[in-house]
mmCIF file of C-alpha atoms in Angstrom:
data_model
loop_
_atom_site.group_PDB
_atom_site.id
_atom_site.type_symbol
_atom_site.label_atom_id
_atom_site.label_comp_id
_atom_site.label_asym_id
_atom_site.label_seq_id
_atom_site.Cartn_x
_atom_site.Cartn_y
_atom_site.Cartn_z
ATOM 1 C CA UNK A 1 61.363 86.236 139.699
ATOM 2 C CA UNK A 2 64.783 87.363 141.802
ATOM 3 C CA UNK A 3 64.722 90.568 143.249
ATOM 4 C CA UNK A 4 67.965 90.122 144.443
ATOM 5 C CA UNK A 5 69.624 89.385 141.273
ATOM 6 C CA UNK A 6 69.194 90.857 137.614
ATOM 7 C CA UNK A 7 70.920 87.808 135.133
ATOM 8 C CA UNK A 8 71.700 88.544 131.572
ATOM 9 C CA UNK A 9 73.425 86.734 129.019
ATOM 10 C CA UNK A 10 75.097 88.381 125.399
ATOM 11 C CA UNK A 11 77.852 86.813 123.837
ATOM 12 C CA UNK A 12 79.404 84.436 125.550
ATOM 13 C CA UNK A 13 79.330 86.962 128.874
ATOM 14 C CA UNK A 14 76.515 85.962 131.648
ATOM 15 C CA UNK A 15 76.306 89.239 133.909
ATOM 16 C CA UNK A 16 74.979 88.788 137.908
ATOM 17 C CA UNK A 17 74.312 91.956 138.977
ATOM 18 C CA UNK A 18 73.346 92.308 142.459
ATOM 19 C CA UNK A 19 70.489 94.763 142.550
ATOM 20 C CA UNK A 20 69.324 95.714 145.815
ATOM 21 C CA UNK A 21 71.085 98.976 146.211
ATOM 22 C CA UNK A 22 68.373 100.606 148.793
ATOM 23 C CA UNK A 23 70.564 98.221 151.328
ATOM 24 C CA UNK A 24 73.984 98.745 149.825
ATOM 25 C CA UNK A 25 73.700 95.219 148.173
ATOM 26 C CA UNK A 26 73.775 93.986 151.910
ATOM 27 C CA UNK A 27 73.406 89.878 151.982
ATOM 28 C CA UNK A 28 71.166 87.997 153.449
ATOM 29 C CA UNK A 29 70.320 84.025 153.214
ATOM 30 C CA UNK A 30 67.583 84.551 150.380
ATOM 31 C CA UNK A 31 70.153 86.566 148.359
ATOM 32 C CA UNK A 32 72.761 84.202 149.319
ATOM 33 C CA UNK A 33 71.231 81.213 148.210
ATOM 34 C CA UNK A 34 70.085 83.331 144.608
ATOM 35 C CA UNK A 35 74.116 83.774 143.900
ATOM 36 C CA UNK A 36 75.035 80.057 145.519
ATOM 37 C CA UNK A 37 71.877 79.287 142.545
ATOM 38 C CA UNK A 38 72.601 81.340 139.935
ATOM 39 C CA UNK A 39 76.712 79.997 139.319
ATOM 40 C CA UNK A 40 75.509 77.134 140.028
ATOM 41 C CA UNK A 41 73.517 77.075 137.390
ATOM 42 C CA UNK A 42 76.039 79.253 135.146
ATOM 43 C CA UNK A 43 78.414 76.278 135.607
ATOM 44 C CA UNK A 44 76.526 73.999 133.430
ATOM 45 C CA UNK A 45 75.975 76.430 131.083
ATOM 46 C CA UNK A 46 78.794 75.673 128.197
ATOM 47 C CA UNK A 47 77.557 78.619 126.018
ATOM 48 C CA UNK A 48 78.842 81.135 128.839
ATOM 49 C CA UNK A 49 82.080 81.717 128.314
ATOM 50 C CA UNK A 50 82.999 83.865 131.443
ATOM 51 C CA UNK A 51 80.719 85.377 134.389
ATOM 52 C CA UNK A 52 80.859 88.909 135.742
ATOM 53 C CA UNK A 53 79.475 89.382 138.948
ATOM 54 C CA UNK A 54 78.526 93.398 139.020
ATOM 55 C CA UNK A 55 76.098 95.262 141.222
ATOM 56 C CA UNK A 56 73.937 98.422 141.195
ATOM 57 C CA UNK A 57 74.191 101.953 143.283
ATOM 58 C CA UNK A 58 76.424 102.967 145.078
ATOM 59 C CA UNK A 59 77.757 100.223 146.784
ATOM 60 C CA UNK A 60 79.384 96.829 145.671
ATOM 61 C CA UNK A 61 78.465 94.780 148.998
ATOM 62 C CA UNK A 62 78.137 95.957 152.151
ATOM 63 C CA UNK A 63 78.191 92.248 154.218
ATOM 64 C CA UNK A 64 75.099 91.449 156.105
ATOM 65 C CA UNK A 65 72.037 93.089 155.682
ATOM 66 C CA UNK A 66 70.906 94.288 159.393
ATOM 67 C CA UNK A 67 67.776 92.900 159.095
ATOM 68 C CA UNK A 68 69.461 89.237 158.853
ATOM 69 C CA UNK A 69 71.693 90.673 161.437
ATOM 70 C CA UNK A 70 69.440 90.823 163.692
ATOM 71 C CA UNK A 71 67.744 87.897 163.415
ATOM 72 C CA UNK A 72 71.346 86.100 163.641
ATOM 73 C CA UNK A 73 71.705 87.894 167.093
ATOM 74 C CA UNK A 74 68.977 84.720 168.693
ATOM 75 C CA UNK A 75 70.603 82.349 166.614
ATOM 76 C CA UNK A 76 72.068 78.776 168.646
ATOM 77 C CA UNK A 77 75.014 77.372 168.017
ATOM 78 C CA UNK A 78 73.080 75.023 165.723
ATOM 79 C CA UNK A 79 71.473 78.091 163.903
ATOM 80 C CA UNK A 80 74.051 79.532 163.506
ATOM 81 C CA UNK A 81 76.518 76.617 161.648
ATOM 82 C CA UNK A 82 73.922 76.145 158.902
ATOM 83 C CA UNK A 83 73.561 79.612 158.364
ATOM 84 C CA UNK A 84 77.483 79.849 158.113
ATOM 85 C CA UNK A 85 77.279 76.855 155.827
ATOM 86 C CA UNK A 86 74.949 78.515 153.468
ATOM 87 C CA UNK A 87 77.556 81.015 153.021
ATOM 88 C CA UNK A 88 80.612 78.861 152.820
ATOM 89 C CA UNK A 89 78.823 77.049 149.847
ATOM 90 C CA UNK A 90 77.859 80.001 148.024
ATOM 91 C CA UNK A 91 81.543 81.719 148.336
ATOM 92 C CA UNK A 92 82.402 78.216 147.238
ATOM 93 C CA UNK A 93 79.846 77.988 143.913
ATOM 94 C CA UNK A 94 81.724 80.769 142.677
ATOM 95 C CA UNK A 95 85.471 80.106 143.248
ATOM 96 C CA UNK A 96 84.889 76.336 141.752
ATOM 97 C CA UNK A 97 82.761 78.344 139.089
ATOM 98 C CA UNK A 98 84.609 76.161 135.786
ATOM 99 C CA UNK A 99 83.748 79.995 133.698
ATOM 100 C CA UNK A 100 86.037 82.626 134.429
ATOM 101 C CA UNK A 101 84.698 84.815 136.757
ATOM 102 C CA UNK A 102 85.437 88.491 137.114
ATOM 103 C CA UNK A 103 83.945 91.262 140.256
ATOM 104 C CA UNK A 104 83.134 94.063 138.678
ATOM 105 C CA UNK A 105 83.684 96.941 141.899
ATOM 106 C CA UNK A 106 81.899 99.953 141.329
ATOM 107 C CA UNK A 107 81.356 101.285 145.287
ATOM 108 C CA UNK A 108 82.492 99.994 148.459
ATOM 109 C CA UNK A 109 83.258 96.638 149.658
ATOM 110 C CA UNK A 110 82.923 95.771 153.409
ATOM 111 C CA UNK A 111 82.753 92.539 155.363
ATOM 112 C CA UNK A 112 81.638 89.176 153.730
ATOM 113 C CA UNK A 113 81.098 91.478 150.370
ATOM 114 C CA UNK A 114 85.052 90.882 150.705
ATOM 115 C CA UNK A 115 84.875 87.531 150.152
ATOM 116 C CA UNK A 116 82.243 88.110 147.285
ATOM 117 C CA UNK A 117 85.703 90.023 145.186
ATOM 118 C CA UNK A 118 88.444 87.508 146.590
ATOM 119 C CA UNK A 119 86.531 84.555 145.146
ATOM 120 C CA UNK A 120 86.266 85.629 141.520
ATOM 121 C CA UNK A 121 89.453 84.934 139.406
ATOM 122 C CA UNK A 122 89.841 88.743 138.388
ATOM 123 C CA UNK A 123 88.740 92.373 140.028
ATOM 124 C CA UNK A 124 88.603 95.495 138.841
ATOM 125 C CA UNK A 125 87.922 98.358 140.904
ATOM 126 C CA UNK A 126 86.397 102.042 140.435
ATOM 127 C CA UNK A 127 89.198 104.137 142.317
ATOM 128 C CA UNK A 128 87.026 105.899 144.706
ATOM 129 C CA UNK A 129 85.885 102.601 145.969
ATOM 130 C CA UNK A 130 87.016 101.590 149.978
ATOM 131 C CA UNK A 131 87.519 98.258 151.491
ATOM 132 C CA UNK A 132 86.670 96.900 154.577
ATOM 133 C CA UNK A 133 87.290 93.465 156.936
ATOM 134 C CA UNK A 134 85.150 95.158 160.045
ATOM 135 C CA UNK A 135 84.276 91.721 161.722
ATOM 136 C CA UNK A 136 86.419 92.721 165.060
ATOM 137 C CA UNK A 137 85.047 95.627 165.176
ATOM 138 C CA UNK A 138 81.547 93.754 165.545
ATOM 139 C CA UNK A 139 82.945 91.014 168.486
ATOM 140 C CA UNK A 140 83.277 88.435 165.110
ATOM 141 C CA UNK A 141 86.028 87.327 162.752
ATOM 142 C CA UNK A 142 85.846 86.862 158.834
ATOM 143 C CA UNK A 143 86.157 83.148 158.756
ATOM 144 C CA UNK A 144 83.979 81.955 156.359
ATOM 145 C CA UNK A 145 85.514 84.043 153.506
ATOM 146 C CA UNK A 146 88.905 83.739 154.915
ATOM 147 C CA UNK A 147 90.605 80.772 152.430
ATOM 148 C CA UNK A 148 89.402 83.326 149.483
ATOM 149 C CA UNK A 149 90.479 86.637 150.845
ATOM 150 C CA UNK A 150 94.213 85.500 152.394
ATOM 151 C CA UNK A 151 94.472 83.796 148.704
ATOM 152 C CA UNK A 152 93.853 87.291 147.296
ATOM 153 C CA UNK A 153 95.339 89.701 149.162
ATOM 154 C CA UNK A 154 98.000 87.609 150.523
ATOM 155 C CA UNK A 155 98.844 86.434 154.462
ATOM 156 C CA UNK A 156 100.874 89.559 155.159
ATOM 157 C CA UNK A 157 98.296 91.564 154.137
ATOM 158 C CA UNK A 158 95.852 89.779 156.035
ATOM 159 C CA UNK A 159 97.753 89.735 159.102
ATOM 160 C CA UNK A 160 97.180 93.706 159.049
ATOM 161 C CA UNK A 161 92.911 94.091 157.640
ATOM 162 C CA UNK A 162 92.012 90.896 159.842
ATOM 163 C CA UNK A 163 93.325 92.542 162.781
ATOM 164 C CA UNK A 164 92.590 96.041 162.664
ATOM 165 C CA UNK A 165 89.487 96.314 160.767
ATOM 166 C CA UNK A 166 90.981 99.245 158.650
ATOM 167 C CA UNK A 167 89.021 101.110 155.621
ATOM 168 C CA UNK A 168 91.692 101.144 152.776
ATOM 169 C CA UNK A 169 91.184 102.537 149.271
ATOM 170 C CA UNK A 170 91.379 100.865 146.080
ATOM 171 C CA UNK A 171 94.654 101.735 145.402
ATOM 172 C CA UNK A 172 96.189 99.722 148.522
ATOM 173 C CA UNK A 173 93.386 96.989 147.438
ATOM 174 C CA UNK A 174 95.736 96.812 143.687
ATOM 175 C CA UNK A 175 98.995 96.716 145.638
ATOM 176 C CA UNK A 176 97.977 94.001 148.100
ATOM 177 C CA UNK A 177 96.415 92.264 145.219
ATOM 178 C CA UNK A 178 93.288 91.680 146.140
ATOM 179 C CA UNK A 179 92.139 93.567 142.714
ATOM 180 C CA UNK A 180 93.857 93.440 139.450
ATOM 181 C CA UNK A 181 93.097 96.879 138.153
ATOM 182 C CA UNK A 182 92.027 100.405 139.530
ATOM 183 C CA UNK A 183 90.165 102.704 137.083
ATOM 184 C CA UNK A 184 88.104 105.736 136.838
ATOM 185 C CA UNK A 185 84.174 105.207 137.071
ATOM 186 C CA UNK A 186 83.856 106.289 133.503
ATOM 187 C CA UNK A 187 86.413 103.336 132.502
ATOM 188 C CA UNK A 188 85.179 100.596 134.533
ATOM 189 C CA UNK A 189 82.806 99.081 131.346
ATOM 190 C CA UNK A 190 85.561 98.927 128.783
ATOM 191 C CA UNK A 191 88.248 97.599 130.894
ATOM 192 C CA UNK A 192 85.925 95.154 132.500
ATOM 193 C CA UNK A 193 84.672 94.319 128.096
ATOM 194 C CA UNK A 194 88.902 94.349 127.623
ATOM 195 C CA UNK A 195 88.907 91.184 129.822
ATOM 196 C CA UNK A 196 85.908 89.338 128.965
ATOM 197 C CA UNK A 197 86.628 89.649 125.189
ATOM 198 C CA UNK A 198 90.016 87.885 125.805
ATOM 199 C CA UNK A 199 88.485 85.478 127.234
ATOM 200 C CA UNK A 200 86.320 84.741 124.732
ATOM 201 C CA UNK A 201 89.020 84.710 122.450
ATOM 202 C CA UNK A 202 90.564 82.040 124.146
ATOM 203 C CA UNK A 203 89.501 78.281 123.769
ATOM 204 C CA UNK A 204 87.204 77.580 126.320
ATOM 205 C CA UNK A 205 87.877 73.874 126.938
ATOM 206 C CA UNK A 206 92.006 75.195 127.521
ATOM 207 C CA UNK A 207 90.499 78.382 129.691
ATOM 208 C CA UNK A 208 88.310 75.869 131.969
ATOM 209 C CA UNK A 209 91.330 73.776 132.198
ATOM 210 C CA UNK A 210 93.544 76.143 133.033
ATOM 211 C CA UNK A 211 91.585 77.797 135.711
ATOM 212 C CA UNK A 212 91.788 73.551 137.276
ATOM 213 C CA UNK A 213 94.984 73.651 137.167
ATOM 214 C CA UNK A 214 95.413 77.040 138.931
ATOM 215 C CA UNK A 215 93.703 75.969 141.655
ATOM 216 C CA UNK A 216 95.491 72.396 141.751
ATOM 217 C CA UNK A 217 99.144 73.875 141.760
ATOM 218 C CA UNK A 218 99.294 76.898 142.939
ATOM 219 C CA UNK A 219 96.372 77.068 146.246
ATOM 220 C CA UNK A 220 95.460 74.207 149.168
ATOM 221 C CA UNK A 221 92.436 72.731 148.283
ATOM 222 C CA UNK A 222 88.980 74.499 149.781
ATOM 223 C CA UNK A 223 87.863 71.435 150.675
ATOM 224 C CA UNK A 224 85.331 69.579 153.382
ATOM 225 C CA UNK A 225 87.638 69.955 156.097
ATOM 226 C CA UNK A 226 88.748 73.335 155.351
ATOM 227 C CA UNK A 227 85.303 74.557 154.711
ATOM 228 C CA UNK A 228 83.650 72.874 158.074
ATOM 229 C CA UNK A 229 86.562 74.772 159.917
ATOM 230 C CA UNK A 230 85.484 78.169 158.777
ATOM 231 C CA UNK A 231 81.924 77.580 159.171
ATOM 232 C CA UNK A 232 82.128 76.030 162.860
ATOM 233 C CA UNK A 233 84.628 79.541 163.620
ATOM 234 C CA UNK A 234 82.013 82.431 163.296
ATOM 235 C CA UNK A 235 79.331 79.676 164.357
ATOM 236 C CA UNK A 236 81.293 79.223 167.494
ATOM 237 C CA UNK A 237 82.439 83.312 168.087
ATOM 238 C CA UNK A 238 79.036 84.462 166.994
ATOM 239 C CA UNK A 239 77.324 82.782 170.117
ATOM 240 C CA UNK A 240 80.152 83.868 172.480
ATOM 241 C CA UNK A 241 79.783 86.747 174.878
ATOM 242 C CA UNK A 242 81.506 89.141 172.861
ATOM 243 C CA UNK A 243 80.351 88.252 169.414
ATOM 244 C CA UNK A 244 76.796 88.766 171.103
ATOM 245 C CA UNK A 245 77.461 92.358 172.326
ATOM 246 C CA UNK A 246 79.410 93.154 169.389
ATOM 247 C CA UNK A 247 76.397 92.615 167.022
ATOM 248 C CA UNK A 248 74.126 94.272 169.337
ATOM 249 C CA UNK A 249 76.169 97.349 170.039
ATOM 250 C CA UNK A 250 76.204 97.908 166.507
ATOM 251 C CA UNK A 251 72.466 97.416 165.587
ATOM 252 C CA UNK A 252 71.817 99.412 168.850
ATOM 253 C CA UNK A 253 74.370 102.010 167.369
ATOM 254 C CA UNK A 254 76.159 102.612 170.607
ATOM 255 C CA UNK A 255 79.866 101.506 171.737
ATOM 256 C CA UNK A 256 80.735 98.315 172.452
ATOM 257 C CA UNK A 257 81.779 97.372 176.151
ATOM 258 C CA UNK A 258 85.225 96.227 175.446
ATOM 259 C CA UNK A 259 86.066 99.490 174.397
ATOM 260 C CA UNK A 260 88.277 101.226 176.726
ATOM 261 C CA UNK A 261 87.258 104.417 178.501
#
């Protein structure tokens, strides 16, 4: 039995609620192979009609989990590209999800947790929730979710959270577009029941098919190439001098060298 992921299924709505809110619904590769599992799984599932991906306490994701952290700190080269790639194919199990999929934000969002939101078709945010790409504040870069967040929030955008690592509330997330809708905590069930009852409504053979075509016309294809790319980027600046003092600065909780004095 998961103890990373509650599933539940009532009409025509599967819900994957991460539910390890002790650690800020931090990932690791046990919980990232549950989700990569779990829509995999959903996807051959024709009695779901769309897939919300919620999670307990007061966070929504907050990356890595430190523990994995700091066993990725010893990781080779080697190590390190098929953990990457375990990532990369669970970010990509639920963007090629043929269900609807909707993120369900109810706390904060920080690091690969990004890429968690960008890779669902819809978000909707609690407004007191923050967002965060803090990988160059750590010596690393957000490559492996990178093809889902620049398709959400846009390149400009990206040009500006890549690079400066910023915390930004959910009202900058709504005008960037990374999330759809912004709404009080109390709200956050009925507007998130608003949009899975439309799609319900719809037919699901024309939803499935439209969400194909979406990603046919309108994006460049996540595909092998693209994919290997990512994974072989934070493979390659994870063992590099800086990636390496990055991580441990921050599990040491102490300043990184490159800062200047």
């Amino acid at each position: 039995m998961s103890t990373a992921l509650n599933i539940s299924t009532q009409s025509g709505v599967q819900t994957i609620t991460l539910s390890r809110p002790d650690v800020r619904n931090a990932f690791n590769d046990e919980v990232i192979a549950e989700l990569k599992n779990a829509f995999l799984a959903v996807a051959q599932d024709s009695a779901v009609r769309c897939v919300v991906l919620a999670a307990e306490g007061s966070a929504f994701c907050a990356g890595a989990d430190l523990n994995w952290m700091r066993r990725m700190a010893d990781y080779t080269h080697e190590e390190n590209l098929a953990d990457a790639g375990e990532l990369a194919a669970m970010l990509r199990a639920i963007y090629q999800c043929p269900q609807p999929t909707i993120a369900k934000v109810q706390g904060d969002v920080y690091a690969g947790g990004m890429g968690l939101v960008a890779a669902c078709d819809m978000a909707v945010s609690v407004d007191t929730a923050h967002y965060c790409l803090s990988e160059v504040k750590l010596g690393l870069i957000p490559a492996t979710i990178s093809p889902y967040v620049i398709r959400a929030m846009g390149t400009r955008a990206a040009h500006r959270y890549f690079l400066t690592a910023e915390r930004f509330g959910a009202a900058e997330a709504h005008r960037i577009g990374l999330v759809h809708e912004v709404v009080a905590v109390d709200a956050l069930d009925a507007k998130v029941a608003d949009l899975t009852q439309a799609l319900v409504n719809a037919s699901p053979d024309a939803v499935r098919a439209c969400k194909k075509l979406l990603q046919d016309v309108a994006e460049r294809e996540i595909n092998d190439a693209l994919v290997a790319r990512t994974v072989a980027g934070i493979a390659d600046i994870r063992a590099s001098s800086e990636g390496k003092e990055g991580v441990q600065s921050f599990l040491q909780k102490r300043k990184p060298s490159w800062l200047l004095p």
